[in-house]
Short mmCIF file of N, CA and C in Angstrom, two decimals:
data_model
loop_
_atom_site.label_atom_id
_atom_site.label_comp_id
_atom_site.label_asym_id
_atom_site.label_seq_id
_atom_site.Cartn_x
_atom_site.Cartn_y
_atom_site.Cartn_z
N UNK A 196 -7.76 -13.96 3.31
CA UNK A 196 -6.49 -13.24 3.32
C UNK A 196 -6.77 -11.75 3.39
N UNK A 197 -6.57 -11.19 4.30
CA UNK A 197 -6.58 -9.41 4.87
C UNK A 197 -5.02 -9.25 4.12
N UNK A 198 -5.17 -7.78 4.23
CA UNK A 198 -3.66 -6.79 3.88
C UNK A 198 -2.57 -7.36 4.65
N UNK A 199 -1.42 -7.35 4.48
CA UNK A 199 -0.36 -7.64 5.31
C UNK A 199 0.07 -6.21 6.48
N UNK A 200 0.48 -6.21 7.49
CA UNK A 200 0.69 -5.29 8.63
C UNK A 200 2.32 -4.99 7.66
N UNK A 201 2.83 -4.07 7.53
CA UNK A 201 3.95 -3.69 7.29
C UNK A 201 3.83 -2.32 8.05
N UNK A 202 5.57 -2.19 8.51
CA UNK A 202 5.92 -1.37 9.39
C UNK A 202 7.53 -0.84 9.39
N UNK A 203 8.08 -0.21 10.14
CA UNK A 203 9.40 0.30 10.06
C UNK A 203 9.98 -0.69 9.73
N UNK A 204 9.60 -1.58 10.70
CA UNK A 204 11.21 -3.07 11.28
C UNK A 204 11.30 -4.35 10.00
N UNK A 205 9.87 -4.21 9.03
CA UNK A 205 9.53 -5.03 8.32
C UNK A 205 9.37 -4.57 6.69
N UNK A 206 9.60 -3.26 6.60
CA UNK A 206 9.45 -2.55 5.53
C UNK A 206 10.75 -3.24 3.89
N UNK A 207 11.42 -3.04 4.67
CA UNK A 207 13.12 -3.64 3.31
C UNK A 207 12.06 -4.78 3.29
N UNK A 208 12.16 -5.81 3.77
CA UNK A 208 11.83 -7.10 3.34
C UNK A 208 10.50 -7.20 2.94
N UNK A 209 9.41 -6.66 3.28
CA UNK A 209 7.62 -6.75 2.61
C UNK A 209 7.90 -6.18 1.45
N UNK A 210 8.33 -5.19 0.90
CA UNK A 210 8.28 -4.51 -0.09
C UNK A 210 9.40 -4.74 -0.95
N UNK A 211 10.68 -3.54 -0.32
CA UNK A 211 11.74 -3.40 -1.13
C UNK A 211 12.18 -4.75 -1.60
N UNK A 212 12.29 -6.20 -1.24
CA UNK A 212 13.02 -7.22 -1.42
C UNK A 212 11.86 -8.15 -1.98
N UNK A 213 10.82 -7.93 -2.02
CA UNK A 213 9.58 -8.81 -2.41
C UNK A 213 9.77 -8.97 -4.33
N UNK A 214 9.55 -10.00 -4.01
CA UNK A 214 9.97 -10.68 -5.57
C UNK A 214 8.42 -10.65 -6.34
N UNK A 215 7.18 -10.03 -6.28
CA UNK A 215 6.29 -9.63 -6.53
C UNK A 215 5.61 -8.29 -6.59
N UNK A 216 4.78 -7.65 -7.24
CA UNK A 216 4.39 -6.16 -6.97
C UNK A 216 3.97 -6.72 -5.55
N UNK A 217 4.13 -4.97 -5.13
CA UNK A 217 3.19 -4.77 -3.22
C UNK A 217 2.43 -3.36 -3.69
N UNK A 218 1.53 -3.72 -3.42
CA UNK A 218 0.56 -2.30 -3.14
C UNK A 218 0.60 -2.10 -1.85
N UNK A 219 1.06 -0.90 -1.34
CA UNK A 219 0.66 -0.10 -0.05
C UNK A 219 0.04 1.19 0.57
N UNK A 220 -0.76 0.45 1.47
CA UNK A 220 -1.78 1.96 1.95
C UNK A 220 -1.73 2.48 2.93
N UNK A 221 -0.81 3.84 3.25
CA UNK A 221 -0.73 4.59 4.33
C UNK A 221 -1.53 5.08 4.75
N UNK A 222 -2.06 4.71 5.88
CA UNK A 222 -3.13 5.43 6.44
C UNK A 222 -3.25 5.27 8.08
N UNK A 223 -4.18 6.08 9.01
CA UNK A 223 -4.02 6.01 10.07
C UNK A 223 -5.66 5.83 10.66
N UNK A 224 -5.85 5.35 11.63
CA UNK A 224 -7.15 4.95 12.28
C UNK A 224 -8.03 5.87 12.45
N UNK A 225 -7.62 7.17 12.43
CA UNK A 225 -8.03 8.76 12.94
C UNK A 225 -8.84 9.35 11.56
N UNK A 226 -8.50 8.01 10.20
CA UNK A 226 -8.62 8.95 8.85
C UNK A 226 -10.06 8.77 8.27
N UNK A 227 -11.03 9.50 8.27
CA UNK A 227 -12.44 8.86 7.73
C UNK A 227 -12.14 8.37 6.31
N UNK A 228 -11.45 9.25 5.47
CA UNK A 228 -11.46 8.32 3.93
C UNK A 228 -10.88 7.12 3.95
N UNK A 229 -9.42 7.10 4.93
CA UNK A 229 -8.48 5.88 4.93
C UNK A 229 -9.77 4.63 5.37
N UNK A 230 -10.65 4.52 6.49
CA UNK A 230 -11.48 3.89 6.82
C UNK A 230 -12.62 3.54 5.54
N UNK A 231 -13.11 4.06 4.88
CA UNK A 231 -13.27 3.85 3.44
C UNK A 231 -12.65 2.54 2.78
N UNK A 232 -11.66 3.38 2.48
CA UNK A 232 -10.61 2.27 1.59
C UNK A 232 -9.67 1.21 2.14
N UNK A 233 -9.90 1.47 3.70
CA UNK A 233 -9.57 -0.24 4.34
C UNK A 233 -10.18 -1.43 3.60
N UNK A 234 -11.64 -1.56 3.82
CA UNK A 234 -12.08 -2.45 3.20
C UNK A 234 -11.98 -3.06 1.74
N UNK A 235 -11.73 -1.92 0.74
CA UNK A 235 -11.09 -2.17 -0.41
C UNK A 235 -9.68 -2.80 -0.54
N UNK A 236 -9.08 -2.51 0.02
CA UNK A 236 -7.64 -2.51 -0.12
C UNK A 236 -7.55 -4.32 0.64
N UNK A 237 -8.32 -4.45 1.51
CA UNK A 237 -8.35 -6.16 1.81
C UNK A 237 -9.09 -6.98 0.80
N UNK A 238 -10.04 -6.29 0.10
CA UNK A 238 -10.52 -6.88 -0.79
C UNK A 238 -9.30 -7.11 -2.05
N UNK A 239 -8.38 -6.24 -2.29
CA UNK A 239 -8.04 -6.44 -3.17
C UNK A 239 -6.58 -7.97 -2.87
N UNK A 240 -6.18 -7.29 -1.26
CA UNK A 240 -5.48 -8.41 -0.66
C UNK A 240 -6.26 -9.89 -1.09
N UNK A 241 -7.31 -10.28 -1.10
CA UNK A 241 -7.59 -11.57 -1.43
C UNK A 241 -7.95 -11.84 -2.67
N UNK A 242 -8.44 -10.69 -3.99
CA UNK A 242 -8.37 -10.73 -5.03
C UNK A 242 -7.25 -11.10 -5.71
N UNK A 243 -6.40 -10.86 -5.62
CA UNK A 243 -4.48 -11.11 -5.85
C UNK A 243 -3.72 -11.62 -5.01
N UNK A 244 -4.56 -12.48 -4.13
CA UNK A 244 -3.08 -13.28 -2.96
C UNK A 244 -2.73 -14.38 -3.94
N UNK A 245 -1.34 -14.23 -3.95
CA UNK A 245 -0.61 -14.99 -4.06
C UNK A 245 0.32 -14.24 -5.38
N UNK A 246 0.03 -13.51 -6.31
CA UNK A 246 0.00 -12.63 -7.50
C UNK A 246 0.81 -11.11 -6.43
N UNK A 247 -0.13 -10.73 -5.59
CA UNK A 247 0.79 -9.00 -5.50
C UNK A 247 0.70 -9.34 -3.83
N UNK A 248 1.57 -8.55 -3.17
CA UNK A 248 1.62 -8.39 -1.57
C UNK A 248 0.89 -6.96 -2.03
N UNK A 249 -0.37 -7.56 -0.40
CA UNK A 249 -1.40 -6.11 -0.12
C UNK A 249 -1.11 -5.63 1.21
N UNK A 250 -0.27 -4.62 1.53
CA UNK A 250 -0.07 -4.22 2.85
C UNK A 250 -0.57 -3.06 3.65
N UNK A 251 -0.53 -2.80 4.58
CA UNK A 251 -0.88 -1.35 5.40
C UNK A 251 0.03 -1.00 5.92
N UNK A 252 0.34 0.35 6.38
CA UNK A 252 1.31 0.91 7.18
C UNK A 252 0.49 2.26 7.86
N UNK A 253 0.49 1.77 9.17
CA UNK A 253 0.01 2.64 10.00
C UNK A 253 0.75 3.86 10.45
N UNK A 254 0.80 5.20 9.91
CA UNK A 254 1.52 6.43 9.79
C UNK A 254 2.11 6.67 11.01
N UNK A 255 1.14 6.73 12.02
CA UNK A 255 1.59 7.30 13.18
C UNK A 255 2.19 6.02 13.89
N UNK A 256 2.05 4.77 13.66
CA UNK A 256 3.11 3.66 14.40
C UNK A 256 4.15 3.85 13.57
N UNK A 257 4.77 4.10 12.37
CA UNK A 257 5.43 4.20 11.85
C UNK A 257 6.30 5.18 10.96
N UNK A 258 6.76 6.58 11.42
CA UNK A 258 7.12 7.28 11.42
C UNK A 258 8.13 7.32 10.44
N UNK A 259 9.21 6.47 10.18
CA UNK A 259 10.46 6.22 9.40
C UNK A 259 10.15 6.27 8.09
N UNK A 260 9.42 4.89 8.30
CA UNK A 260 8.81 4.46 6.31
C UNK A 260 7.84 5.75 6.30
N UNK A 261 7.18 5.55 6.54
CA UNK A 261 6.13 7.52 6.38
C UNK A 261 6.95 8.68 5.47
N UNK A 262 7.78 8.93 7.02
CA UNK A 262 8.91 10.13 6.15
C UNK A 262 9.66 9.67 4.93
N UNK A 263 10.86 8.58 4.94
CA UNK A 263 11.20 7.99 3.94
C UNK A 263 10.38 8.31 2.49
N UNK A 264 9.05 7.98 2.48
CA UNK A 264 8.50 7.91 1.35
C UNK A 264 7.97 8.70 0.93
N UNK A 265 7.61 10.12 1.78
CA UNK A 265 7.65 11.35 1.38
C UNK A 265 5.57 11.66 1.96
N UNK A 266 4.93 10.82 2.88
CA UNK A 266 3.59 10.71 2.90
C UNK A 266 3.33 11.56 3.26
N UNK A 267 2.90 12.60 3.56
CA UNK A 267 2.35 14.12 3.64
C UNK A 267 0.55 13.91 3.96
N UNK A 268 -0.07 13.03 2.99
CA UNK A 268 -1.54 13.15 3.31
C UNK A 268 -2.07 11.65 2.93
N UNK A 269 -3.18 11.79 3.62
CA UNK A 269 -3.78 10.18 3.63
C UNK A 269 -5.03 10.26 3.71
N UNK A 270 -5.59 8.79 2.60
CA UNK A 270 -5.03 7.72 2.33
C UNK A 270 -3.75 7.90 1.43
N UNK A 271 -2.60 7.37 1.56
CA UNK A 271 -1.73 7.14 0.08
C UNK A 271 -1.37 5.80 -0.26
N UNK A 272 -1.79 5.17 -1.56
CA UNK A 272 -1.65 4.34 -2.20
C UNK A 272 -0.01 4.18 -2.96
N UNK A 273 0.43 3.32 -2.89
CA UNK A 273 1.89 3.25 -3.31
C UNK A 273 2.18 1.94 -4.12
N UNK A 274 2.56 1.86 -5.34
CA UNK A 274 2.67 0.17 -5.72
C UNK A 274 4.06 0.63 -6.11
N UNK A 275 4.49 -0.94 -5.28
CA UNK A 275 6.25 -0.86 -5.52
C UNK A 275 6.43 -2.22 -6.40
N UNK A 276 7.55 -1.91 -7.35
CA UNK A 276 7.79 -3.35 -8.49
C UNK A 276 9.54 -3.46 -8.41
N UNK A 277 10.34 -4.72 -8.00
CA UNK A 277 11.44 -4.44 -8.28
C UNK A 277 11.97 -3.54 -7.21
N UNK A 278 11.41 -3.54 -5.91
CA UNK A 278 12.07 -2.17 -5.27
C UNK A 278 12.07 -1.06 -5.57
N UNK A 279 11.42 -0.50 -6.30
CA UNK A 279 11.52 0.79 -6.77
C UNK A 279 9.45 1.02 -6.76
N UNK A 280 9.76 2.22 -6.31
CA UNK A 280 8.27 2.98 -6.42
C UNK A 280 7.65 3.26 -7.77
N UNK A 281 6.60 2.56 -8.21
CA UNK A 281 6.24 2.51 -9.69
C UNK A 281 4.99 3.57 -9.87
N UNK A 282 3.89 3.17 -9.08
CA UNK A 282 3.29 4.53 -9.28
C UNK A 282 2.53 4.86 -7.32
N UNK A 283 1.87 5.98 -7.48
CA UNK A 283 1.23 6.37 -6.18
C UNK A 283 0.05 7.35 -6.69
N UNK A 284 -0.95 7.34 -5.75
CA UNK A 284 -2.08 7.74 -5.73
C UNK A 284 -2.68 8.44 -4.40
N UNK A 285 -2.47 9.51 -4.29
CA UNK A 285 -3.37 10.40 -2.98
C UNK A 285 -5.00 10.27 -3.16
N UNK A 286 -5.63 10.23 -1.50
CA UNK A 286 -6.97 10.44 -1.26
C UNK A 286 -7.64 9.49 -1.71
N UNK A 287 -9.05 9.47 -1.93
CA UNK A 287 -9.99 8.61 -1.61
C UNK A 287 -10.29 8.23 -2.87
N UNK A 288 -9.78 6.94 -4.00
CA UNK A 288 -10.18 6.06 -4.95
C UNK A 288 -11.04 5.03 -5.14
N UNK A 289 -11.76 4.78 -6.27
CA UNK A 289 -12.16 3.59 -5.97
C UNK A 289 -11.57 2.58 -6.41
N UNK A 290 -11.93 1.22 -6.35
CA UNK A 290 -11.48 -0.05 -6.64
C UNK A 290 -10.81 -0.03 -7.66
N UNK A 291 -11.73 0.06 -8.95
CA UNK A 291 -11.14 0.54 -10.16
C UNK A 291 -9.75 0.88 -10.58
N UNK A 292 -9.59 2.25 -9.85
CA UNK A 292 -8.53 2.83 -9.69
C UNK A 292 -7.30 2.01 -9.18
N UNK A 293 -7.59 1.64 -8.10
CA UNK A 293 -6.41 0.36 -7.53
C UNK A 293 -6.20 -0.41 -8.46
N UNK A 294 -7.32 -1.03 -8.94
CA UNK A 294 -7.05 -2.45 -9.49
C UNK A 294 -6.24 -2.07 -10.87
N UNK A 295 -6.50 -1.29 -11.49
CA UNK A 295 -5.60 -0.59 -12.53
C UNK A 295 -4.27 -0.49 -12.17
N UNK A 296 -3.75 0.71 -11.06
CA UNK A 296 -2.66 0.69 -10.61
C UNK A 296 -1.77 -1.17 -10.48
N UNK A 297 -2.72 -2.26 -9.88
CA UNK A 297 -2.02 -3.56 -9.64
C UNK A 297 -1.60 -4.02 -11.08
N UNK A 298 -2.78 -4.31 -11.68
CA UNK A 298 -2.65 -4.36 -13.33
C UNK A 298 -1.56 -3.94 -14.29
N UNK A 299 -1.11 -2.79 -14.06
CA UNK A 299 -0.30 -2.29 -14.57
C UNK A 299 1.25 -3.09 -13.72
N UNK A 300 1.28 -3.39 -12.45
CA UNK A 300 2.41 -3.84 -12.33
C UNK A 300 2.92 -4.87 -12.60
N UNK A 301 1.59 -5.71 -12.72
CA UNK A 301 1.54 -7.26 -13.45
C UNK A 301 1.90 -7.52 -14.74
N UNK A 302 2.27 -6.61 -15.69
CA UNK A 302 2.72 -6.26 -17.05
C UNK A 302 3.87 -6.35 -16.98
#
């Protein structure tokens, strides 16, 4: 199980309406740190499938949710609970760090 693709057309329903935490990672192909924490961020997708939705949102395919959420710099980490934005994290983390952020939404 890899990250889920989330995007403009799919955003309300992956996240906002998801009856589970979603962690999401804005980032774009162009980003050396985001490339980093790809691989983490799928790792964590199969660490917690079935427990949290692990998604990506590619900045520059997706312009709407980007602005919407206020993304300015990347990587940005975002865990949403309930529809509502619970916490976020700029730049280059490690695992740790994520897995804390999921942890905490699982509470």
């Amino acid at each position: 199980m890899s990250a889920v693709k989330i995007d403009d057309g799919n955003f309300e329903a992956e996240v906002m309406q998801s009856s589970k935490p979603v962690l999401v990672d804005f980032h774009a192909p162009w980003c050396g740190p985001c490339r980093v924490i790809g691989p983490v961020i799928d790792e964590l997708a199969k660490d917690y499938e079935g427990r949290v939705t692990v998604g990506k949102v590619n900045i520059d395919e997706n312009p709407e949710v980007t602005h919407r959420w206020g993304v300015r710099s990347i990587p940005t980490v975002m865990v949403f609970k309930d529809g509502k934005m619970v916490e976020v994290v700029n730049g280059l983390v490690g695992k740790d760090h994520l897995t804390d952020m999921i942890e905490k939404s699982l509470s």
